[in-house]
XYZ file of C-alpha atoms in Angstrom:
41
model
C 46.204 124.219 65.584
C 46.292 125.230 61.595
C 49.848 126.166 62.129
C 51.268 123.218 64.034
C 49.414 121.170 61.110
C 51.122 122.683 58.452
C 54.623 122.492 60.272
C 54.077 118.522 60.963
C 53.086 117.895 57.817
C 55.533 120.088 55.907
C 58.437 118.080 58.424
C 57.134 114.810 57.753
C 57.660 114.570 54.136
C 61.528 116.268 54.004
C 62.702 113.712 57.060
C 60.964 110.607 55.366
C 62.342 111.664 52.020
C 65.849 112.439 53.072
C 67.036 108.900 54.218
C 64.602 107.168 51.718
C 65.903 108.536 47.733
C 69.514 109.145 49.441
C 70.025 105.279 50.093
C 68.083 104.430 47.154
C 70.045 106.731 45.130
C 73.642 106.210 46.277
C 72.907 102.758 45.124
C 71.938 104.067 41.141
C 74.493 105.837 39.075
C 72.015 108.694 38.409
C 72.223 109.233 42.822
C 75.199 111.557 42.308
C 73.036 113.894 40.281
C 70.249 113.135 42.570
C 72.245 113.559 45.774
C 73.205 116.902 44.892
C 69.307 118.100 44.900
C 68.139 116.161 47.996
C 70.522 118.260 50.290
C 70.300 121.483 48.601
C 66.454 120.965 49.346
C-alpha cells in the first residue's frame, strides 16, 4: 500500500500542475520561458 501511495501522490501533483501554470503561463510573457520547463518536467 506504501507504493501505490507514493505513485498517487507523486501523479497527482505533475497532472494538476501541467494544465494549471501552462494556461496561466501562456497568458504571461514570462510562459514561453516557463513553458519550456513544464514539459521537459
Amino acid at each position: 500500500m506504501e507504493i501505490l501511495r507514493k505513485y498517487s501522490f507523486a501523479r497527482a501533483p505533475e497532472t494538476v500542475a501541467s494544465p494549471k501554470p501552462s494556461t496561466g503561463l501562456t497568458m504571461t510573457p514570462k510562459g514561453g520561458v516557463l513553458l519550456k520547463i513544464i514539459p521537459r518536467t
